[in-house]
Coordinates of C-alpha atoms in Angstrom, one line a residue:
Chain A
M183 CA 68.0 230.1 146.7
S184 CA 68.2 226.5 145.3
P185 CA 64.7 224.8 145.4
H186 CA 66.4 221.3 145.1
R187 CA 68.4 222.2 148.3
I188 CA 65.2 223.3 150.1
A189 CA 63.5 220.4 149.0
A190 CA 66.3 218.2 150.5
V191 CA 66.0 219.9 153.8
I192 CA 62.2 219.6 153.8
D193 CA 62.7 215.9 153.0
K194 CA 65.2 215.5 156.0
E195 CA 63.0 217.1 158.3
I196 CA 59.6 215.2 157.5
H197 CA 61.6 211.7 157.7
D198 CA 62.9 212.8 160.8
A199 CA 59.7 214.0 162.2
L200 CA 57.9 210.9 161.0
R201 CA 60.2 208.8 163.3
N202 CA 59.6 211.0 166.3
R203 CA 56.6 208.8 168.1
Y204 CA 55.6 212.2 170.0
I205 CA 55.2 214.2 166.8
V206 CA 53.5 211.1 164.9
M207 CA 50.9 210.8 167.8
L208 CA 50.3 214.5 167.7
M209 CA 49.6 214.4 163.9
I210 CA 47.2 211.5 164.5
M211 CA 45.4 213.3 167.4
L212 CA 45.4 216.8 166.1
P213 CA 42.6 216.4 163.4
I214 CA 40.6 214.0 165.6
V215 CA 40.5 216.3 168.5
F216 CA 40.1 219.6 166.5
A217 CA 37.3 218.0 164.4
A218 CA 35.6 216.1 167.4
I219 CA 35.3 219.4 169.8
P220 CA 33.2 221.5 167.5
L221 CA 31.0 218.5 166.4
I222 CA 30.4 217.3 169.7
S223 CA 29.6 220.8 170.8
L224 CA 27.4 221.5 167.9
S225 CA 25.5 218.2 168.3
S226 CA 25.0 218.8 172.0
I227 CA 23.3 222.1 171.9
R228 CA 20.7 220.9 169.6
Q229 CA 19.6 218.5 172.5
I230 CA 19.3 221.9 174.6
P231 CA 15.9 223.6 174.6
P232 CA 16.9 227.2 173.3
S233 CA 16.4 230.0 175.8
R234 CA 14.5 233.2 174.8
E235 CA 17.4 235.2 176.4
S236 CA 20.0 233.6 174.2
S237 CA 20.6 236.8 172.2
G238 CA 21.1 239.0 175.2
E239 CA 24.2 236.7 176.1
L240 CA 25.7 237.0 172.8
P241 CA 28.6 239.8 171.9
P242 CA 26.7 243.1 171.1
A243 CA 28.0 243.2 167.5
L244 CA 27.0 239.5 166.8
A245 CA 23.6 240.0 168.5
R246 CA 22.9 242.9 166.1
R247 CA 23.9 241.0 163.2
L248 CA 21.8 238.1 164.2
A249 CA 18.6 240.0 165.4
G250 CA 15.6 238.4 164.1
L251 CA 16.8 234.9 163.8
P252 CA 15.8 232.2 166.2
P253 CA 17.8 231.9 169.6
Q254 CA 18.9 228.3 168.7
V255 CA 20.5 229.7 165.2
Q256 CA 22.0 232.5 167.0
L257 CA 23.7 230.2 169.6
E258 CA 24.9 227.8 166.6
V259 CA 26.5 230.8 164.6
F260 CA 28.2 232.1 167.9
L261 CA 29.6 228.8 168.5
V262 CA 30.8 228.3 165.0
S263 CA 32.5 231.6 165.1
Q264 CA 34.2 230.5 168.3
F265 CA 35.5 227.3 166.8
M266 CA 36.9 229.1 163.8
L267 CA 39.2 230.8 166.0
L268 CA 40.1 227.3 167.4
F269 CA 41.6 226.5 163.8
W270 CA 43.9 229.3 164.1
I271 CA 45.8 227.8 166.8
A272 CA 44.9 224.2 165.7
P273 CA 48.2 224.0 163.2
L274 CA 50.5 225.2 165.9
A275 CA 51.1 222.1 168.1
I276 CA 53.1 220.2 165.6
P277 CA 55.2 222.9 163.9
M278 CA 56.4 224.3 167.1
T279 CA 57.6 220.8 168.3
I280 CA 59.3 220.0 165.0
A281 CA 60.8 223.7 164.7
T282 CA 62.3 223.9 168.2
Y283 CA 63.9 220.5 167.9
S284 CA 65.2 221.1 164.4
V285 CA 68.2 223.3 165.3
V286 CA 68.7 222.2 168.9
G287 CA 68.3 218.6 168.0
E288 CA 70.7 218.7 165.2
K289 CA 73.2 220.6 167.4
R290 CA 72.9 217.7 170.0
E291 CA 73.3 215.0 167.6
K292 CA 76.4 217.1 166.3
A293 CA 74.8 216.8 162.9
L294 CA 75.0 220.5 162.1
E295 CA 78.5 220.9 161.6
P296 CA 78.7 218.5 158.4
L297 CA 75.4 220.1 157.2
L298 CA 76.6 223.5 157.4
A299 CA 79.8 222.2 155.5
T300 CA 77.6 221.7 152.5
P301 CA 76.7 224.4 149.8
V302 CA 73.4 225.0 151.6
T303 CA 73.0 228.6 152.5
T304 CA 71.3 229.8 155.9
G305 CA 68.4 231.1 153.8
E306 CA 67.8 227.9 152.1
L307 CA 68.3 225.9 155.5
L308 CA 65.8 227.8 157.6
T309 CA 63.3 228.0 154.6
G310 CA 63.3 224.3 154.3
K311 CA 63.1 223.9 158.2
A312 CA 60.2 226.2 158.5
L313 CA 58.4 224.8 155.7
A314 CA 58.9 221.3 156.9
A315 CA 57.8 222.1 160.4
A316 CA 54.7 224.3 159.1
C317 CA 53.2 222.2 156.5
P318 CA 52.1 219.2 158.2
G319 CA 50.2 221.1 160.9
I320 CA 48.6 223.5 158.4
T321 CA 47.5 220.2 156.2
L322 CA 46.1 218.3 159.1
S323 CA 44.2 221.4 160.5
W324 CA 42.5 221.8 157.0
A325 CA 41.7 218.3 157.1
A326 CA 40.2 218.6 160.4
Y327 CA 38.3 221.7 159.1
L328 CA 37.0 220.1 156.0
L329 CA 35.8 217.1 158.0
V330 CA 33.9 219.6 160.5
V331 CA 32.4 221.3 157.3
A332 CA 31.4 217.8 156.1
A333 CA 29.9 216.9 159.5
A334 CA 28.0 220.2 159.9
H335 CA 26.0 219.3 156.6
G336 CA 25.5 215.8 158.0
I337 CA 23.8 217.1 161.3
R338 CA 21.9 219.6 159.5
L339 CA 23.2 222.8 160.9
S340 CA 21.2 225.9 160.5
P341 CA 22.0 227.9 157.1
P342 CA 23.6 231.1 158.8
A343 CA 25.8 228.8 160.8
L344 CA 26.8 226.8 157.8
E345 CA 27.6 230.1 156.1
T346 CA 29.8 231.1 159.0
L347 CA 31.6 227.9 158.8
W348 CA 31.9 227.7 155.0
G349 CA 32.2 231.3 153.4
P350 CA 34.8 233.9 152.5
T351 CA 35.2 235.1 156.1
A352 CA 35.7 231.5 157.1
W353 CA 38.2 231.0 154.2
V354 CA 40.3 234.0 155.3
Q355 CA 40.6 232.6 158.8
I356 CA 41.5 228.8 157.6
F357 CA 43.4 229.4 154.6
A358 CA 45.4 232.5 155.4
L359 CA 45.3 233.5 159.1
G360 CA 46.1 229.8 160.2
P361 CA 48.9 229.4 157.8
L362 CA 50.5 232.8 158.7
I363 CA 50.1 232.2 162.4
T364 CA 51.7 228.8 162.1
L365 CA 54.6 230.3 160.1
L366 CA 54.8 233.1 162.8
A367 CA 55.3 230.6 165.6
T368 CA 57.6 228.5 163.6
L369 CA 60.0 231.1 162.7
T370 CA 59.8 232.4 166.3
G371 CA 60.7 228.7 167.5
L372 CA 63.4 228.4 164.9
I373 CA 65.0 231.8 166.0
V374 CA 64.8 230.7 169.8
S375 CA 66.0 227.4 168.7
S376 CA 69.0 228.8 167.0
R377 CA 69.9 230.7 170.2
V378 CA 69.3 228.2 173.0
N379 CA 70.5 224.7 173.8
D380 CA 67.2 223.5 175.1
P381 CA 64.3 222.5 173.0
R382 CA 61.8 222.6 175.8
L383 CA 62.8 226.2 176.5
A384 CA 62.7 227.0 172.7
E385 CA 59.2 225.7 172.5
Q386 CA 58.1 227.4 175.5
I387 CA 59.6 231.0 174.4
G388 CA 58.1 230.1 170.8
M389 CA 54.5 229.6 172.2
V390 CA 54.6 233.2 173.8
V391 CA 53.9 234.3 170.2
I392 CA 50.3 232.7 170.6
L393 CA 49.3 234.8 173.6
P394 CA 48.0 237.7 171.8
L395 CA 46.1 235.5 169.6
L396 CA 44.5 233.6 172.8
G397 CA 43.7 237.3 173.9
L398 CA 41.7 237.9 170.6
I399 CA 39.8 234.7 171.2
L400 CA 39.0 235.5 174.7
A401 CA 38.0 239.1 173.9
Q402 CA 35.8 237.7 171.2
S403 CA 34.2 235.1 173.8
F404 CA 33.7 237.7 176.4
G405 CA 31.9 240.2 173.9
L406 CA 34.6 242.9 174.0
L407 CA 35.3 242.7 170.2
W408 CA 33.9 241.2 167.1
L409 CA 36.5 239.8 164.5
S410 CA 34.6 241.2 161.5
G411 CA 36.0 240.3 157.9
T412 CA 37.6 243.6 157.7
L413 CA 39.5 243.1 161.0
L414 CA 40.6 239.6 159.9
L415 CA 41.8 240.7 156.8
L416 CA 43.8 243.5 158.8
I417 CA 45.0 240.8 161.0
A418 CA 46.3 238.8 158.2
L419 CA 48.2 241.7 156.5
F420 CA 49.9 242.3 159.8
L421 CA 50.7 238.9 160.2
L422 CA 52.2 238.6 156.6
G423 CA 54.5 241.6 157.3
M424 CA 55.6 240.0 160.7
D425 CA 56.5 236.8 158.8
V426 CA 58.4 238.6 156.3
L427 CA 60.4 240.2 159.0
L428 CA 60.8 237.3 161.2
I429 CA 62.2 235.3 157.9
A430 CA 64.8 238.2 157.8
L431 CA 65.5 238.1 161.5
A432 CA 65.9 234.5 161.5
V433 CA 68.6 234.6 158.7
T434 CA 70.4 237.4 160.6
L435 CA 70.4 235.8 163.9
F436 CA 71.4 232.3 162.8
E437 CA 75.2 232.7 163.6
R438 CA 76.8 229.6 162.1
E439 CA 80.1 230.3 164.0
T440 CA 78.4 230.7 167.5
I441 CA 76.2 227.5 167.0
L442 CA 79.5 225.5 166.0
T443 CA 81.8 226.9 168.7
R444 CA 79.8 228.1 171.8
W445 CA 77.3 225.4 172.2
R446 CA 78.3 222.2 174.0
Chain B
M62 CA 90.9 246.9 144.6
G63 CA 90.1 247.6 141.0
I64 CA 88.1 245.5 138.6
I65 CA 90.0 242.6 136.9
S66 CA 89.5 241.0 133.6
L67 CA 88.6 237.5 133.2
E68 CA 92.1 236.5 131.8
E69 CA 93.7 238.2 134.9
R70 CA 91.4 236.1 137.0
N71 CA 92.2 232.9 135.4
F72 CA 96.0 233.7 135.6
I73 CA 95.5 234.4 139.3
T74 CA 93.3 231.4 139.8
Q75 CA 95.8 229.1 138.0
A76 CA 98.9 230.7 140.0
Y77 CA 97.2 229.7 143.2
R78 CA 96.4 226.2 142.0
D79 CA 100.2 225.9 141.2
I80 CA 100.9 226.9 144.8
G81 CA 98.6 224.7 146.5
M82 CA 95.1 223.1 146.6
I83 CA 94.9 224.5 150.1
R84 CA 96.4 227.4 151.5
A85 CA 96.4 229.1 154.6
E86 CA 97.9 232.5 154.8
N87 CA 98.9 233.8 158.3
L88 CA 95.7 232.4 159.9
T89 CA 94.8 233.8 163.3
K90 CA 91.6 233.0 165.3
R91 CA 91.0 234.3 168.7
Y92 CA 87.6 233.3 170.7
D93 CA 86.7 236.0 173.1
G94 CA 90.2 237.2 173.6
T95 CA 91.8 233.6 173.7
L96 CA 94.3 232.9 170.9
A97 CA 93.3 229.4 169.4
L98 CA 95.5 230.0 166.2
D99 CA 98.5 232.2 165.7
G100 CA 99.7 233.2 162.2
L101 CA 99.3 229.8 160.5
T102 CA 100.9 229.5 157.2
F103 CA 100.9 226.4 155.1
E104 CA 99.8 224.8 152.0
V105 CA 98.8 221.2 150.7
H106 CA 99.8 220.6 147.1
E107 CA 97.5 218.8 144.7
G108 CA 97.6 215.0 145.4
E109 CA 99.4 215.5 148.6
L110 CA 98.4 214.1 152.0
L111 CA 99.5 216.3 154.9
A112 CA 98.9 215.1 158.5
L113 CA 98.4 217.6 161.0
L114 CA 99.4 216.8 164.5
G115 CA 99.2 218.4 167.8
P116 CA 97.9 218.0 171.4
N117 CA 94.4 218.5 172.5
G118 CA 93.5 222.4 172.0
A119 CA 96.6 222.9 169.7
G120 CA 93.8 224.4 167.1
K121 CA 93.7 221.5 164.5
T122 CA 89.8 221.4 164.4
T123 CA 89.8 225.4 164.4
T124 CA 92.2 225.0 161.4
L125 CA 89.6 222.8 159.6
R126 CA 86.8 224.8 160.3
L127 CA 88.6 227.9 159.0
L128 CA 89.6 225.9 155.9
M129 CA 85.8 224.9 155.3
G130 CA 84.8 228.4 155.8
L131 CA 82.6 227.2 158.7
I132 CA 84.2 230.0 160.8
S133 CA 86.0 233.5 160.0
P134 CA 89.5 234.2 160.9
T135 CA 90.3 236.9 163.1
S136 CA 93.0 237.8 160.4
G137 CA 94.5 236.0 157.5
R138 CA 93.1 234.3 154.5
V139 CA 92.4 230.9 153.2
W140 CA 92.7 229.8 149.5
I141 CA 90.9 226.7 148.0
A142 CA 92.0 225.6 144.4
G143 CA 93.0 229.2 144.0
E144 CA 89.7 230.8 145.3
P145 CA 89.4 232.5 148.6
M146 CA 87.3 230.7 151.1
T147 CA 84.9 232.6 153.3
P148 CA 81.8 231.7 155.4
E149 CA 79.8 232.9 152.3
S150 CA 81.7 230.7 149.7
H151 CA 78.9 228.2 149.8
G152 CA 79.6 227.0 146.0
L153 CA 83.3 226.4 146.8
R154 CA 82.3 223.9 149.3
R155 CA 81.5 221.5 146.7
R156 CA 85.2 221.0 146.0
I157 CA 85.7 219.8 149.7
G158 CA 84.8 216.8 151.5
Y159 CA 84.6 217.4 155.2
L160 CA 84.6 214.8 158.2
P161 CA 84.4 216.4 161.4
E162 CA 85.6 215.3 164.7
T163 CA 82.2 213.8 165.4
P164 CA 80.7 212.2 162.5
G165 CA 77.2 213.8 163.4
F166 CA 74.3 212.0 161.7
W167 CA 70.5 212.2 161.8
E168 CA 70.2 209.3 164.1
R169 CA 66.7 208.3 163.4
L170 CA 67.1 208.1 159.8
P171 CA 68.5 205.2 157.8
A172 CA 72.1 205.3 156.6
W173 CA 71.0 205.6 152.8
K174 CA 68.7 208.4 153.8
N175 CA 71.3 210.5 155.5
L176 CA 73.6 209.9 152.5
E177 CA 70.9 210.8 150.0
I178 CA 69.9 214.1 151.6
Y179 CA 73.8 215.3 151.5
A180 CA 73.9 214.1 147.8
R181 CA 70.8 216.3 147.1
L182 CA 72.3 219.2 148.8
Y183 CA 75.6 218.9 146.8
G184 CA 73.5 218.5 143.7
V185 CA 74.8 215.1 142.7
P186 CA 73.3 213.8 139.6
A187 CA 71.4 210.6 140.0
P188 CA 71.7 210.8 143.9
R189 CA 70.3 207.3 144.8
S190 CA 72.7 205.3 142.5
R191 CA 75.6 207.3 143.8
V192 CA 74.5 206.6 147.5
W193 CA 74.2 202.8 147.0
D194 CA 77.4 202.6 145.0
L195 CA 79.1 204.2 148.1
L196 CA 77.3 202.0 150.5
E197 CA 78.5 199.1 148.5
Q198 CA 82.1 200.3 148.5
F199 CA 82.0 200.9 152.2
G200 CA 80.5 197.7 153.1
L201 CA 77.4 199.0 154.4
A202 CA 74.8 198.0 151.9
D203 CA 73.4 195.3 154.1
R204 CA 72.7 197.7 157.0
A205 CA 71.8 200.6 154.9
R206 CA 68.1 200.6 155.8
D207 CA 69.0 200.5 159.5
P208 CA 68.8 203.9 161.6
V209 CA 72.3 205.2 162.1
A210 CA 71.5 205.0 165.9
T211 CA 72.2 201.5 165.7
F212 CA 75.5 201.7 164.1
S213 CA 78.8 200.7 165.8
K214 CA 81.8 203.5 165.9
G215 CA 83.5 201.7 163.1
M216 CA 80.3 201.6 160.9
R217 CA 79.9 205.4 161.7
Q218 CA 83.3 206.3 160.6
R219 CA 82.9 204.5 157.4
L220 CA 79.6 206.0 156.7
A221 CA 81.1 209.6 157.6
L222 CA 83.8 208.7 155.0
A223 CA 81.2 207.8 152.4
R224 CA 79.5 211.1 153.2
A225 CA 82.5 213.0 152.7
L226 CA 83.0 211.6 149.5
I227 CA 79.4 211.8 148.1
H228 CA 80.0 214.5 145.8
D229 CA 83.4 213.1 144.6
P230 CA 85.4 216.1 145.8
P231 CA 89.1 216.6 145.1
I232 CA 89.9 217.7 148.5
L233 CA 89.3 216.2 151.9
L234 CA 89.5 217.7 155.2
L235 CA 89.5 214.8 157.8
D236 CA 89.5 215.4 161.6
E237 CA 90.8 212.2 163.3
P238 CA 89.0 209.8 161.3
T239 CA 90.4 206.8 163.3
A240 CA 89.9 208.3 166.9
G241 CA 88.4 205.6 169.2
L242 CA 88.2 203.0 166.6
D243 CA 89.4 199.3 167.5
P244 CA 92.6 198.5 165.7
E245 CA 90.6 196.5 162.9
A246 CA 88.3 199.3 162.1
A247 CA 91.3 201.9 162.3
L248 CA 93.1 199.8 159.9
E249 CA 90.3 199.6 157.5
V250 CA 89.9 203.4 157.5
R251 CA 93.6 203.8 156.9
E252 CA 93.3 201.5 154.0
R253 CA 90.6 203.8 152.8
L254 CA 92.6 206.8 153.2
R255 CA 95.6 205.2 151.2
S256 CA 93.4 204.4 148.5
L257 CA 91.8 207.8 148.4
K258 CA 95.3 209.4 148.2
G259 CA 96.3 206.9 145.4
Q260 CA 93.2 208.5 143.7
G261 CA 95.0 211.8 143.7
R262 CA 92.9 213.5 146.1
T263 CA 94.4 216.4 148.1
I264 CA 94.0 215.4 151.9
L265 CA 94.6 217.4 155.1
L266 CA 94.3 214.7 157.8
C267 CA 94.3 215.9 161.5
T268 CA 95.3 212.9 163.8
H269 CA 96.7 212.0 167.2
D270 CA 98.1 208.8 165.9
L271 CA 101.9 209.5 164.9
E272 CA 102.2 206.2 163.2
E273 CA 99.4 206.8 161.0
A274 CA 100.8 210.2 160.2
E275 CA 104.0 208.9 159.2
R276 CA 102.5 205.9 157.1
L277 CA 100.0 208.1 155.3
G278 CA 101.4 211.6 155.2
D279 CA 103.8 212.9 152.4
R280 CA 104.5 215.6 155.0
V281 CA 103.5 216.3 158.7
A282 CA 102.9 219.6 160.2
I283 CA 103.1 220.2 164.0
L284 CA 100.8 222.5 165.5
R285 CA 100.6 224.1 168.9
T286 CA 98.5 227.2 168.5
R287 CA 101.3 228.2 165.9
L288 CA 103.0 226.1 163.3
L289 CA 106.0 224.5 165.0
A290 CA 107.2 222.1 162.2
L291 CA 106.3 221.2 158.8
D292 CA 108.1 218.7 156.5
T293 CA 108.5 215.2 155.7
P294 CA 109.2 213.0 158.7
D295 CA 112.8 212.2 157.6
Q296 CA 113.7 215.9 156.9
L297 CA 112.4 216.8 160.2
R298 CA 114.4 213.9 161.8
A299 CA 117.7 215.2 160.1
Q300 CA 116.9 218.8 161.2
R301 CA 116.3 217.7 164.7
F302 CA 118.6 214.6 165.5
G303 CA 121.0 214.7 162.4
V304 CA 121.8 211.4 160.8
M305 CA 122.8 208.6 163.2
V306 CA 124.5 205.3 162.7
A307 CA 124.8 202.5 165.2
I308 CA 127.8 200.3 164.9
E309 CA 127.6 196.9 167.1
I310 CA 131.1 195.5 168.0
D311 CA 131.7 192.3 169.6
G312 CA 132.8 193.3 173.2
D313 CA 133.6 196.7 174.7
P314 CA 133.3 199.5 172.2
E315 CA 135.0 202.2 174.6
P316 CA 138.4 201.5 173.0
Y317 CA 137.4 202.6 169.6
L318 CA 135.5 205.7 170.7
A319 CA 138.3 208.1 170.4
G320 CA 139.3 207.0 167.0
V321 CA 135.7 207.4 165.8
Q322 CA 135.5 210.9 167.3
E323 CA 138.5 211.9 165.3
Q324 CA 136.9 211.0 161.9
P325 CA 135.9 213.7 159.5
G326 CA 132.1 213.9 159.1
V327 CA 131.3 212.6 162.7
I328 CA 129.7 215.1 165.0
Q329 CA 129.3 213.3 167.9
A330 CA 129.7 209.6 169.3
A331 CA 129.0 207.6 172.3
P332 CA 128.7 204.2 173.4
R333 CA 124.9 203.1 174.2
N334 CA 123.7 199.6 175.0
G335 CA 127.0 198.0 173.9
R336 CA 127.3 199.6 170.7
L337 CA 128.5 203.0 169.3
E338 CA 125.9 205.5 168.3
I339 CA 127.4 208.0 166.0
Q340 CA 125.8 211.1 164.5
V341 CA 127.4 212.1 161.3
A342 CA 127.2 214.9 158.6
D343 CA 126.2 212.5 155.8
L344 CA 125.3 208.6 156.1
R345 CA 126.3 207.6 152.6
R346 CA 129.7 209.7 152.6
V347 CA 131.0 209.0 156.1
T348 CA 129.7 205.4 157.0
P349 CA 132.2 203.4 154.6
E350 CA 135.2 205.3 155.7
L351 CA 134.3 204.9 159.3
V352 CA 133.6 201.3 159.1
R353 CA 137.0 200.9 157.0
R354 CA 139.1 202.7 160.1
L355 CA 137.2 200.5 162.7
V356 CA 138.2 197.4 160.7
E357 CA 141.7 198.6 160.4
A358 CA 142.0 199.3 164.1
G359 CA 140.8 195.6 164.7
A360 CA 137.2 196.3 165.7
P361 CA 135.3 193.0 165.4
I362 CA 131.9 194.7 163.8
L363 CA 128.9 192.7 164.0
S364 CA 126.4 195.1 162.4
V365 CA 126.1 198.6 161.0
T366 CA 122.6 200.2 161.1
P367 CA 121.2 203.6 160.4
V368 CA 119.2 204.9 163.5
K369 CA 115.9 206.6 162.9
A370 CA 114.4 208.5 165.8
S371 CA 110.8 207.5 166.0
L372 CA 108.1 210.1 165.0
E373 CA 106.9 210.1 168.6
E374 CA 110.5 211.3 170.0
L375 CA 110.6 213.9 167.3
Y376 CA 106.9 215.2 168.0
L377 CA 107.5 215.1 171.8
Q378 CA 110.7 217.2 171.5
I379 CA 109.1 219.8 169.3
I380 CA 106.2 220.0 171.3
R381 CA 108.0 220.4 174.6
E382 CA 110.3 223.0 173.0
G383 CA 107.3 224.8 171.7
H384 CA 109.4 226.0 168.7
G385 CA 110.8 224.2 165.7
P386 CA 112.8 224.5 162.7
A387 CA 111.2 226.9 160.1
E388 CA 109.0 225.8 157.4
S389 CA 110.9 224.2 154.5
G390 CA 108.2 222.3 152.7

């Protein structure tokens, strides 16, 4: 693998993406929306008088953990935990759009044939495309997260809620799970993109990968399970394994000949 | 196959280099049972321009893709500068500049950026300076910062040629570089090709333009799934039509026909358009004697002209017959 060629592919993808108005709009909106939703919600709940029954509505695992804390604080911690899950999927919107267009779009522009005629290997090409697709979304979601952390101090969130927002468990979610999920979705998008001729179809199929994650989010919301630090670490390890498998699968399934001769 | 020493490898490489910079060896390609190319064997020597002619669907693009290692042959082999080319020969692609049938650019990116990415993919040292040199050479520097989507077809073709040359390759594979261009733009591209040939590059040019093939090509190959003919245009004419001479006579040529037909070295003769068209075995040896005899017979000769069948006539005849003379080049 040549880092120079991977860098060239990343450079191309980023420049191309920055000339796509839809993607640029997403890049601007993403940190704003993903920072605004938690901040507005957290500020709003401070205006609501706390109910004595609050802890009874929390997931049992969390309720046990927070027993003894005031109901207002319990609610803050619960909401912060939920918003942390939002940051798992926050980086996904941009990479999926870039990744699914990157192969299908190039094929449509007939730009893939001269590209494949260069010394670039399939591994270099897909690594470059995957990194270029994943990095902007991850960076912007981190930016949104840091904005929320700063603002949370500003609105004087309770110490337990702040600890949930900025602590080892949060870091695993933001700096490990977020990128791993993004890479998973990006690679899925690339694989689908190299097998179909319609970027929208590729995007829709690629997004299927986040359904199990939405399931986890909903399960926690309804109190069916609590994503503890250990469970999050296990999920991260599982995702890492899946990403490695998907990279190998993407290279295997990227059939240059089929892409060049069968796609019209 | 056993392990060979470095000396043996160098010897083999040099031997293939002597044979041809590009060599296709019994190339066959099937797509889902459809035969696209059948047992194609040819070579292009160093510094030679070989024009590859053939109707649509004849296998020209498939041939270029096989030579480029973009697709795998069903059987047969490709050698580039003495080294075997396969879809895994990524490094060998540095020796080839490729212009596909549709140039294919990243439309939203400016022209200079398109070239710069390719320069980096090929590992060109100081890529930016190389890019701007080429943009200057190809008269595109003033539009270099515009997206390629705004370029005319002629500008795209020039840009595609610049891209094929970005890494200064000794071999060029060009698929219809003048197709769809207006006469002025086509002429400009042809001038470029002539200049590239003059620089000693080995070029395989796929084209539908027979005049272009004749003007630029050292040899022409005619393909229709299999190789029908391969030689210089003059040799192909001689093989197909023999050597012809037309003698224009003031008045009716008919009375002189019988005498001409009796001449040694005359294969056949016929009056056509008020002149005698004569197929001879050897133009230089037979023509002077023929003229002397006609003058002796009192024929008022106005002109003596060697007749050259057009490449179009030759091409159409070979394509219609579907078989041609054996490779002699």
